[in-house]
PDB file of C-alpha atoms in Angstrom:
ATOM      1  CA  ASN V   1       3.978  -9.493  -8.347  1.00  0.00           C
ATOM      2  CA  ALA V   2       1.804  -8.775  -5.384  1.00  0.00           C
ATOM      3  CA  GLY V   3       4.008  -7.078  -3.533  1.00  0.00           C
ATOM      4  CA  VAL V   4       3.384  -7.226   0.379  1.00  0.00           C
ATOM      5  CA  THR V   5       0.071  -8.496   1.469  1.00  0.00           C
ATOM      6  CA  GLN V   6      -2.020  -8.850   4.443  1.00  0.00           C
ATOM      7  CA  THR V   7      -4.093 -10.998   6.213  1.00  0.00           C
ATOM      8  CA  PRO V   8      -7.186 -10.110   7.398  1.00  0.00           C
ATOM      9  CA  LYS V   9      -7.978  -6.533   6.252  1.00  0.00           C
ATOM     10  CA  PHE V  10     -10.139  -6.297   8.872  1.00  0.00           C
ATOM     11  CA  ARG V  11     -11.441  -8.093  12.858  1.00  0.00           C
ATOM     12  CA  VAL V  12     -13.322  -7.951  15.669  1.00  0.00           C
ATOM     13  CA  LEU V  13     -11.910  -9.361  18.848  1.00  0.00           C
ATOM     14  CA  LYS V  14     -13.646  -9.761  22.033  1.00  0.00           C
ATOM     15  CA  THR V  15     -11.081  -9.027  25.499  1.00  0.00           C
ATOM     16  CA  GLY V  16      -9.087 -11.837  26.280  1.00  0.00           C
ATOM     17  CA  GLN V  17      -9.307 -13.650  22.299  1.00  0.00           C
ATOM     18  CA  SER V  18      -6.249 -14.476  20.001  1.00  0.00           C
ATOM     19  CA  MET V  19      -5.547 -14.060  16.797  1.00  0.00           C
ATOM     20  CA  THR V  20      -2.814 -14.170  14.242  1.00  0.00           C
ATOM     21  CA  LEU V  21      -1.783 -11.804  11.535  1.00  0.00           C
ATOM     22  CA  LEU V  22      -0.429 -12.697   8.419  1.00  0.00           C
ATOM     23  CA  CYS V  23       2.231 -10.805   6.083  1.00  0.00           C
ATOM     24  CA  ALA V  24       3.357 -12.650   2.616  1.00  0.00           C
ATOM     25  CA  GLN V  25       5.822 -10.955   0.439  1.00  0.00           C
ATOM     26  CA  ASP V  26       6.725 -12.200  -2.909  1.00  0.00           C
ATOM     27  CA  MET V  27       9.766 -10.402  -3.312  1.00  0.00           C
ATOM     28  CA  ASN V  28      12.641 -12.231  -1.642  1.00  0.00           C
ATOM     29  CA  HIS V  29      13.316  -9.785   1.211  1.00  0.00           C
ATOM     30  CA  GLU V  30      15.170 -10.461   3.952  1.00  0.00           C
ATOM     31  CA  TYR V  31      14.053  -8.333   6.759  1.00  0.00           C
ATOM     32  CA  MET V  32      10.564  -7.825   7.663  1.00  0.00           C
ATOM     33  CA  TYR V  33       8.543  -5.608   9.527  1.00  0.00           C
ATOM     34  CA  TRP V  34       5.286  -5.216  11.690  1.00  0.00           C
ATOM     35  CA  TYR V  35       4.040  -1.516  12.644  1.00  0.00           C
ATOM     36  CA  ARG V  36       1.130  -0.217  14.250  1.00  0.00           C
ATOM     37  CA  GLN V  37      -0.762   2.996  13.953  1.00  0.00           C
ATOM     38  CA  ASP V  38      -3.159   4.742  16.144  1.00  0.00           C
ATOM     39  CA  PRO V  39      -5.482   7.912  14.829  1.00  0.00           C
ATOM     40  CA  GLY V  40      -3.521  10.329  14.109  1.00  0.00           C
ATOM     41  CA  MET V  41      -0.453   8.797  14.976  1.00  0.00           C
ATOM     42  CA  GLY V  42       3.057   7.654  13.214  1.00  0.00           C
ATOM     43  CA  LEU V  43       3.779   4.027  12.911  1.00  0.00           C
ATOM     44  CA  ARG V  44       5.499   2.520  16.008  1.00  0.00           C
ATOM     45  CA  LEU V  45       8.067  -0.759  15.088  1.00  0.00           C
ATOM     46  CA  ILE V  46       6.729  -3.523  16.667  1.00  0.00           C
ATOM     47  CA  HIS V  47       8.426  -6.379  16.250  1.00  0.00           C
ATOM     48  CA  TYR V  48      10.784  -7.125  13.216  1.00  0.00           C
ATOM     49  CA  SER V  49      12.857 -10.097  11.587  1.00  0.00           C
ATOM     50  CA  VAL V  50      16.221  -9.553   9.933  1.00  0.00           C
ATOM     51  CA  GLY V  51      15.807 -13.826   8.386  1.00  0.00           C
ATOM     52  CA  GLU V  52      13.848 -16.492   8.221  1.00  0.00           C
ATOM     53  CA  GLY V  53      13.810 -17.996  12.002  1.00  0.00           C
ATOM     54  CA  THR V  54      15.049 -15.041  13.755  1.00  0.00           C
ATOM     55  CA  THR V  55      13.152 -12.238  15.301  1.00  0.00           C
ATOM     56  CA  ALA V  56      13.694  -8.831  17.415  1.00  0.00           C
ATOM     57  CA  LYS V  57      11.786  -6.540  19.677  1.00  0.00           C
ATOM     58  CA  GLY V  58      10.927  -3.098  17.969  1.00  0.00           C
ATOM     59  CA  GLU V  59      10.007   0.005  19.825  1.00  0.00           C
ATOM     60  CA  VAL V  60       6.441  -1.589  21.858  1.00  0.00           C
ATOM     61  CA  PRO V  61       6.586  -5.499  21.505  1.00  0.00           C
ATOM     62  CA  ASP V  62       4.587  -6.130  24.546  1.00  0.00           C
ATOM     63  CA  GLY V  63       1.079  -8.009  23.956  1.00  0.00           C
ATOM     64  CA  TYR V  64       2.574  -9.382  20.979  1.00  0.00           C
ATOM     65  CA  ASN V  65       5.000 -12.407  19.388  1.00  0.00           C
ATOM     66  CA  VAL V  66       5.717 -12.816  16.581  1.00  0.00           C
ATOM     67  CA  SER V  67       7.481 -15.949  13.847  1.00  0.00           C
ATOM     68  CA  ARG V  68       8.948 -16.022  10.416  1.00  0.00           C
ATOM     69  CA  LEU V  69       9.291 -19.637   9.779  1.00  0.00           C
ATOM     70  CA  LYS V  70       9.422 -18.965   5.980  1.00  0.00           C
ATOM     71  CA  LYS V  71      11.492 -16.356   4.245  1.00  0.00           C
ATOM     72  CA  GLN V  72       8.029 -14.730   3.019  1.00  0.00           C
ATOM     73  CA  ASN V  73       5.935 -14.718   5.630  1.00  0.00           C
ATOM     74  CA  PHE V  74       6.207 -12.814   9.158  1.00  0.00           C
ATOM     75  CA  LEU V  75       3.043 -13.704  11.234  1.00  0.00           C
ATOM     76  CA  LEU V  76       1.906 -11.780  14.338  1.00  0.00           C
ATOM     77  CA  GLY V  77       0.064 -12.874  17.317  1.00  0.00           C
ATOM     78  CA  LEU V  78      -2.088 -11.713  19.861  1.00  0.00           C
ATOM     79  CA  GLU V  79      -2.446 -14.444  22.831  1.00  0.00           C
ATOM     80  CA  SER V  80      -4.983 -12.244  24.589  1.00  0.00           C
ATOM     81  CA  ALA V  81      -6.303  -9.105  22.963  1.00  0.00           C
ATOM     82  CA  ALA V  82      -6.879  -5.329  24.939  1.00  0.00           C
ATOM     83  CA  PRO V  83      -8.681  -3.259  23.484  1.00  0.00           C
ATOM     84  CA  SER V  84      -5.256  -0.815  23.968  1.00  0.00           C
ATOM     85  CA  GLN V  85      -4.304  -2.922  21.241  1.00  0.00           C
ATOM     86  CA  THR V  86      -7.141  -1.537  18.828  1.00  0.00           C
ATOM     87  CA  SER V  87      -5.246  -0.195  16.267  1.00  0.00           C
ATOM     88  CA  VAL V  88      -4.093  -0.442  12.330  1.00  0.00           C
ATOM     89  CA  TYR V  89      -1.464  -2.756  11.711  1.00  0.00           C
ATOM     90  CA  PHE V  90       0.977  -2.541   8.915  1.00  0.00           C
ATOM     91  CA  CYS V  91       3.348  -5.125   7.743  1.00  0.00           C
ATOM     92  CA  ALA V  92       6.444  -4.030   5.286  1.00  0.00           C
ATOM     93  CA  SER V  93       9.779  -5.546   4.132  1.00  0.00           C
ATOM     94  CA  SER V  94      12.806  -4.942   2.146  1.00  0.00           C
ATOM     95  CA  TYR V  95      15.912  -5.980   0.633  1.00  0.00           C
ATOM     96  CA  LEU V  96      19.122  -5.448   3.483  1.00  0.00           C
ATOM     97  CA  GLY V  97      17.239  -3.343   5.936  1.00  0.00           C
ATOM     98  CA  GLN V  98      19.207  -0.623   5.328  1.00  0.00           C
ATOM     99  CA  ALA V  99      17.847   2.993   6.477  1.00  0.00           C
ATOM    100  CA  THR V 100      18.513   3.803   3.047  1.00  0.00           C
ATOM    101  CA  GLU V 101      16.529   1.245   1.624  1.00  0.00           C
ATOM    102  CA  THR V 102      12.947   1.586   0.767  1.00  0.00           C
ATOM    103  CA  GLN V 103      10.514  -0.390   2.751  1.00  0.00           C
ATOM    104  CA  TYR V 104       7.448  -1.567   0.967  1.00  0.00           C
ATOM    105  CA  PHE V 105       4.329  -1.817   2.618  1.00  0.00           C
ATOM    106  CA  GLY V 106       0.964  -3.713   3.343  1.00  0.00           C
ATOM    107  CA  PRO V 107      -2.368  -2.223   2.830  1.00  0.00           C
ATOM    108  CA  GLY V 108      -2.936  -3.148   6.406  1.00  0.00           C
ATOM    109  CA  THR V 109      -5.196  -4.872   8.912  1.00  0.00           C
ATOM    110  CA  ARG V 110      -8.105  -3.021  10.813  1.00  0.00           C
ATOM    111  CA  LEU V 111      -8.632  -4.503  14.206  1.00  0.00           C
ATOM    112  CA  LEU V 112     -11.003  -3.545  16.851  1.00  0.00           C
ATOM    113  CA  VAL V 113     -11.219  -4.798  20.379  1.00  0.00           C
ATOM    114  CA  LEU V 114     -13.960  -4.652  22.029  1.00  0.00           C
TER     115      LEU V 114
ATOM    116  CA  LEU B   1      17.538   8.124  16.951  1.00  0.00           C
ATOM    117  CA  ALA B   2      17.332  11.458  15.720  1.00  0.00           C
ATOM    118  CA  LYS B   3      13.504  13.041  16.323  1.00  0.00           C
ATOM    119  CA  THR B   4      12.332  14.914  13.335  1.00  0.00           C
ATOM    120  CA  THR B   5       9.892  17.914  13.340  1.00  0.00           C
ATOM    121  CA  GLN B   6       7.509  18.434  10.866  1.00  0.00           C
ATOM    122  CA  PRO B   7       4.209  20.901  10.860  1.00  0.00           C
ATOM    123  CA  ILE B   8       1.081  18.694  11.465  1.00  0.00           C
ATOM    124  CA  SER B   9      -0.741  19.950   8.439  1.00  0.00           C
ATOM    125  CA  MET B  10      -0.482  22.322   5.581  1.00  0.00           C
ATOM    126  CA  ASP B  11      -2.847  23.540   2.638  1.00  0.00           C
ATOM    127  CA  SER B  12      -2.311  24.369  -0.882  1.00  0.00           C
ATOM    128  CA  TYR B  13      -4.281  25.078  -4.128  1.00  0.00           C
ATOM    129  CA  GLU B  14      -3.640  23.021  -7.290  1.00  0.00           C
ATOM    130  CA  GLY B  15      -0.750  24.132  -9.460  1.00  0.00           C
ATOM    131  CA  GLN B  16       1.075  25.395  -6.845  1.00  0.00           C
ATOM    132  CA  GLU B  17       4.746  24.184  -5.455  1.00  0.00           C
ATOM    133  CA  VAL B  18       4.552  22.950  -2.132  1.00  0.00           C
ATOM    134  CA  ASN B  19       7.618  22.953   0.418  1.00  0.00           C
ATOM    135  CA  ILE B  20       7.600  20.693   3.735  1.00  0.00           C
ATOM    136  CA  THR B  21      10.268  21.572   6.356  1.00  0.00           C
ATOM    137  CA  CYS B  22      11.589  18.917   8.402  1.00  0.00           C
ATOM    138  CA  SER B  23      13.762  19.794  11.632  1.00  0.00           C
ATOM    139  CA  HIS B  24      16.046  16.833  12.701  1.00  0.00           C
ATOM    140  CA  ASN B  25      18.963  19.213  15.233  1.00  0.00           C
ATOM    141  CA  ASN B  26      20.412  15.841  16.023  1.00  0.00           C
ATOM    142  CA  ILE B  27      21.460  14.272  12.914  1.00  0.00           C
ATOM    143  CA  ALA B  28      23.741  11.792  13.098  1.00  0.00           C
ATOM    144  CA  THR B  29      26.770  11.596  10.823  1.00  0.00           C
ATOM    145  CA  ASN B  30      25.816   8.589   8.859  1.00  0.00           C
ATOM    146  CA  ASP B  31      22.092   9.374   8.944  1.00  0.00           C
ATOM    147  CA  TYR B  32      20.010   9.854   5.878  1.00  0.00           C
ATOM    148  CA  ILE B  33      16.782  11.382   5.390  1.00  0.00           C
ATOM    149  CA  THR B  34      13.690   9.346   4.176  1.00  0.00           C
ATOM    150  CA  TRP B  35      10.494  10.472   3.458  1.00  0.00           C
ATOM    151  CA  TYR B  36       7.422   8.461   2.645  1.00  0.00           C
ATOM    152  CA  GLN B  37       3.852   9.420   1.418  1.00  0.00           C
ATOM    153  CA  GLN B  38       0.473   7.925   2.941  1.00  0.00           C
ATOM    154  CA  PHE B  39      -2.950   7.900   1.938  1.00  0.00           C
ATOM    155  CA  PRO B  40      -5.764   7.144   4.053  1.00  0.00           C
ATOM    156  CA  SER B  41      -6.142   3.471   4.372  1.00  0.00           C
ATOM    157  CA  GLN B  42      -2.884   2.620   2.748  1.00  0.00           C
ATOM    158  CA  GLY B  43       0.393   1.524   4.175  1.00  0.00           C
ATOM    159  CA  PRO B  44       3.073   4.339   3.709  1.00  0.00           C
ATOM    160  CA  ARG B  45       5.321   4.590   0.153  1.00  0.00           C
ATOM    161  CA  PHE B  46       8.917   6.191  -0.472  1.00  0.00           C
ATOM    162  CA  ILE B  47       9.227   9.270  -1.991  1.00  0.00           C
ATOM    163  CA  ILE B  48      12.688  10.166  -2.168  1.00  0.00           C
ATOM    164  CA  GLN B  49      15.919  10.408  -0.158  1.00  0.00           C
ATOM    165  CA  GLY B  50      19.205  12.306   0.507  1.00  0.00           C
ATOM    166  CA  TYR B  51      21.856  12.418   2.707  1.00  0.00           C
ATOM    167  CA  LYS B  52      23.155  16.449   1.344  1.00  0.00           C
ATOM    168  CA  THR B  53      22.747  18.947  -1.164  1.00  0.00           C
ATOM    169  CA  LYS B  54      19.968  18.009  -3.281  1.00  0.00           C
ATOM    170  CA  VAL B  55      17.930  15.246  -4.852  1.00  0.00           C
ATOM    171  CA  THR B  56      15.441  15.011  -7.523  1.00  0.00           C
ATOM    172  CA  ASN B  57      12.866  12.073  -8.950  1.00  0.00           C
ATOM    173  CA  GLU B  58      10.071  11.928 -11.137  1.00  0.00           C
ATOM    174  CA  VAL B  59       8.085  12.881  -8.460  1.00  0.00           C
ATOM    175  CA  ALA B  60       9.743  15.384  -5.827  1.00  0.00           C
ATOM    176  CA  SER B  61      13.055  17.118  -5.130  1.00  0.00           C
ATOM    177  CA  LEU B  62      14.746  17.140  -1.567  1.00  0.00           C
ATOM    178  CA  PHE B  63      16.850  19.545  -0.670  1.00  0.00           C
ATOM    179  CA  ILE B  64      19.599  19.452   2.142  1.00  0.00           C
ATOM    180  CA  PRO B  65      21.259  22.380   3.979  1.00  0.00           C
ATOM    181  CA  ALA B  66      25.222  21.827   4.433  1.00  0.00           C
ATOM    182  CA  ASP B  67      24.562  21.518   8.393  1.00  0.00           C
ATOM    183  CA  ARG B  68      21.987  18.917   7.589  1.00  0.00           C
ATOM    184  CA  LYS B  69      19.715  19.677  10.621  1.00  0.00           C
ATOM    185  CA  SER B  70      16.910  20.257   8.447  1.00  0.00           C
ATOM    186  CA  SER B  71      15.525  19.284   4.803  1.00  0.00           C
ATOM    187  CA  THR B  72      12.912  20.454   2.783  1.00  0.00           C
ATOM    188  CA  LEU B  73      10.592  17.956   0.599  1.00  0.00           C
ATOM    189  CA  SER B  74       9.311  19.808  -2.119  1.00  0.00           C
ATOM    190  CA  LEU B  75       6.354  18.591  -4.823  1.00  0.00           C
ATOM    191  CA  PRO B  76       6.010  20.605  -8.084  1.00  0.00           C
ATOM    192  CA  ARG B  77       2.923  21.671  -9.135  1.00  0.00           C
ATOM    193  CA  VAL B  78       0.240  19.881  -6.753  1.00  0.00           C
ATOM    194  CA  SER B  79      -2.675  17.834  -7.841  1.00  0.00           C
ATOM    195  CA  LEU B  80      -5.803  16.824  -5.649  1.00  0.00           C
ATOM    196  CA  SER B  81      -4.496  12.917  -5.694  1.00  0.00           C
ATOM    197  CA  ASP B  82      -1.621  14.465  -3.644  1.00  0.00           C
ATOM    198  CA  THR B  83      -3.523  15.179  -0.818  1.00  0.00           C
ATOM    199  CA  ALA B  84      -1.957  12.744   1.532  1.00  0.00           C
ATOM    200  CA  VAL B  85       0.035  12.424   5.033  1.00  0.00           C
ATOM    201  CA  TYR B  86       4.177  13.084   4.524  1.00  0.00           C
ATOM    202  CA  TYR B  87       6.501  11.445   7.098  1.00  0.00           C
ATOM    203  CA  CYS B  88      10.159  12.831   7.386  1.00  0.00           C
ATOM    204  CA  LEU B  89      12.396   9.935   8.470  1.00  0.00           C
ATOM    205  CA  VAL B  90      16.139   9.685   9.638  1.00  0.00           C
ATOM    206  CA  GLY B  91      18.187   6.979  10.211  1.00  0.00           C
ATOM    207  CA  GLY B  92      21.394   4.990   9.676  1.00  0.00           C
ATOM    208  CA  SER B  93      22.939   3.377   7.477  1.00  0.00           C
ATOM    209  CA  SER B  94      24.249   0.343   9.235  1.00  0.00           C
ATOM    210  CA  GLY B  95      21.369  -1.422   9.295  1.00  0.00           C
ATOM    211  CA  SER B  96      19.612   0.717  11.575  1.00  0.00           C
ATOM    212  CA  ALA B  97      16.331   0.558   9.287  1.00  0.00           C
ATOM    213  CA  ARG B  98      14.418  -1.013  11.961  1.00  0.00           C
ATOM    214  CA  GLN B  99      15.180   1.866  13.828  1.00  0.00           C
ATOM    215  CA  LEU B 100      13.571   4.173  11.749  1.00  0.00           C
ATOM    216  CA  THR B 101      10.667   6.208  13.829  1.00  0.00           C
ATOM    217  CA  PHE B 102       8.012   7.570  12.291  1.00  0.00           C
ATOM    218  CA  GLY B 103       6.499  11.104  13.351  1.00  0.00           C
ATOM    219  CA  SER B 104       3.231  12.393  13.041  1.00  0.00           C
ATOM    220  CA  GLY B 105       3.628  13.376   9.840  1.00  0.00           C
ATOM    221  CA  THR B 106       2.123  16.768   8.110  1.00  0.00           C
ATOM    222  CA  GLN B 107      -1.308  16.072   6.711  1.00  0.00           C
ATOM    223  CA  LEU B 108      -1.044  17.964   2.854  1.00  0.00           C
ATOM    224  CA  THR B 109      -4.686  18.779   1.826  1.00  0.00           C
ATOM    225  CA  VAL B 110      -4.536  20.337  -1.723  1.00  0.00           C
ATOM    226  CA  LEU B 111      -7.787  22.242  -2.496  1.00  0.00           C
ATOM    227  CA  PRO B 112      -9.293  22.496  -6.005  1.00  0.00           C
TER     228      PRO B 112
END
């Protein structure tokens, strides 16, 4: 049982390039989330999904797109990377998405946009 | 969304009890209080959650006064491995987990 995994662990992009971050969970969770964490700050929600085929915007969605084609996977895309998107990206999942429920986080993806 | 306020940093020594207080003056009736721990280069990890009074598990205790406008995370006899950032979150039980807001957290440093 791997929990939540993220691919890749680290990536360097040039401004304007695109990439996709992959999140996978093997806990059969319905809810999945993408957060970003900037140095010295807490996590901010980018997008989330309440189930296969559905996505919704979080606090800071601009410049990102997401897809949830399979229940176990949640993809975060950057169509045209900008230096402001340099951050650590965390994926999380939970069973029902209730605030009373534990969110399980992945190890993070460090992204540097030059 | 209820905003939380925590100290930016705290220092402690091994073996001491550490109490981290979080203020959440505009907490809503159905909001729960949840604490997460984050080590460097890792994702946050759930520690404890409560609604009122006191909750205790194998790693921590959570004290919530009657007015629920604050809460205190208590870590008994900390060790060097408890050095981490601790986040206090307030959120409702009506499926609003997606609205959870992580503040800047409290950097706890345990000294030998």
